[in-house]
């Protein structure tokens, strides 16, 4: 099994490219199920989750072919509407097949999802929304089954602004009869990216990016050609890595409008960030200042950057409080940071971080995708060598991260577990 080995203490300098956003590409791939024909999605990162969706689309009967950084998906030969447990258990985003398949074929059978162990992420809001649109939902032997002659537009209020729930219902509504209104919808940039692709397919959508989205369903949708937005969480991770090492890095593809809450907190911590033509330049201070954060749905501070920001605060001057308000089990990286010398105490949904002058490299274990990234950020700043195991989590969301960081002067490499 592979590990990541880091010899820390080197300031990062240079330029780095952000890959396409995994969390945008996944729903965009499932959107191809809404139309018969050949779609082409550009700027698609080569990640385990992307490969898993490709296999799932092939099980449905689609042809999926990679052409460099693009994927070509031909959905003319779909023969199945069942997403089996063997694939769905590895990635909860597979539930995004439910809306498109029900909308186009009137039937979908999808295994209950798996994914990172960062807390309960139920799909009840997806199911309530589909029921409001006329689908009959049954749960049987670990599978969700949805049936409808044709979905009909409805006014749907989401109890919480769920991202995948908004995406699933947005895709279903694109082929439903009449108008659907999603209230308290998620506002993430990935929602806007999906809506733009659905409009290219022939749907009429207004309000994507706000908490109320109006969708006028079409009788038929066409294949699309679209370029995936850059990954804002990967960009944020690179900003954090440069900041914690006192580096000077230009992050190509980082968009300030996608990262406003994070940028505000980094600047408060003493980090210099300047917008340039193709990205953001970040310069880390001699020492960071302690800053408290509270995660919340977009446009608040992203939960997917909480772990990486905590790694920064481990070395900041002063005491910070990190409050996690999105997922109830997202402090599993704390124990691993403590192994590196971090002074952190957890009380419920809040972690108090007392900054120290230096971390020390240690053998640590990744517990989920973003925890993996936080350990890389910490390892880059730590003295001596850090070895991170269970990096298969990392490969779900970061494309060649060790190669990219090595290009900035980091002493980082992938090694076989000894």
mmCIF file of N, CA and C in Angstrom, residues 2 7 166 168 205 297 377 413:
data_model
loop_
_atom_site.group_PDB
_atom_site.id
_atom_site.type_symbol
_atom_site.label_atom_id
_atom_site.label_comp_id
_atom_site.label_asym_id
_atom_site.label_seq_id
_atom_site.Cartn_x
_atom_site.Cartn_y
_atom_site.Cartn_z
ATOM 1 N N UNK A 2 0.473 2.275 -0.735
ATOM 2 C CA UNK A 2 1.278 3.491 -0.847
ATOM 3 C C UNK A 2 1.159 4.380 0.390
ATOM 4 N N UNK A 7 9.466 15.461 3.878
ATOM 5 C CA UNK A 7 10.500 16.063 4.724
ATOM 6 C C UNK A 7 10.214 17.562 4.727
ATOM 7 N N UNK A 166 -29.736 19.077 -3.749
ATOM 8 C CA UNK A 166 -30.065 20.122 -4.727
ATOM 9 C C UNK A 166 -29.712 19.662 -6.133
ATOM 10 N N UNK A 168 -29.376 16.532 -7.307
ATOM 11 C CA UNK A 168 -30.237 15.437 -7.740
ATOM 12 C C UNK A 168 -31.591 15.956 -8.211
ATOM 13 N N UNK A 205 -33.392 27.395 -16.481
ATOM 14 C CA UNK A 205 -33.093 27.462 -15.048
ATOM 15 C C UNK A 205 -32.760 28.900 -14.664
ATOM 16 N N UNK A 297 -22.702 26.160 5.415
ATOM 17 C CA UNK A 297 -22.896 26.023 3.965
ATOM 18 C C UNK A 297 -22.458 27.286 3.222
ATOM 19 N N UNK A 377 -0.520 19.342 4.636
ATOM 20 C CA UNK A 377 -0.224 20.734 4.994
ATOM 21 C C UNK A 377 0.658 20.777 6.241
ATOM 22 N N UNK A 413 7.139 12.704 -1.638
ATOM 23 C CA UNK A 413 7.102 11.624 -2.632
ATOM 24 C C UNK A 413 6.139 10.523 -2.165
#
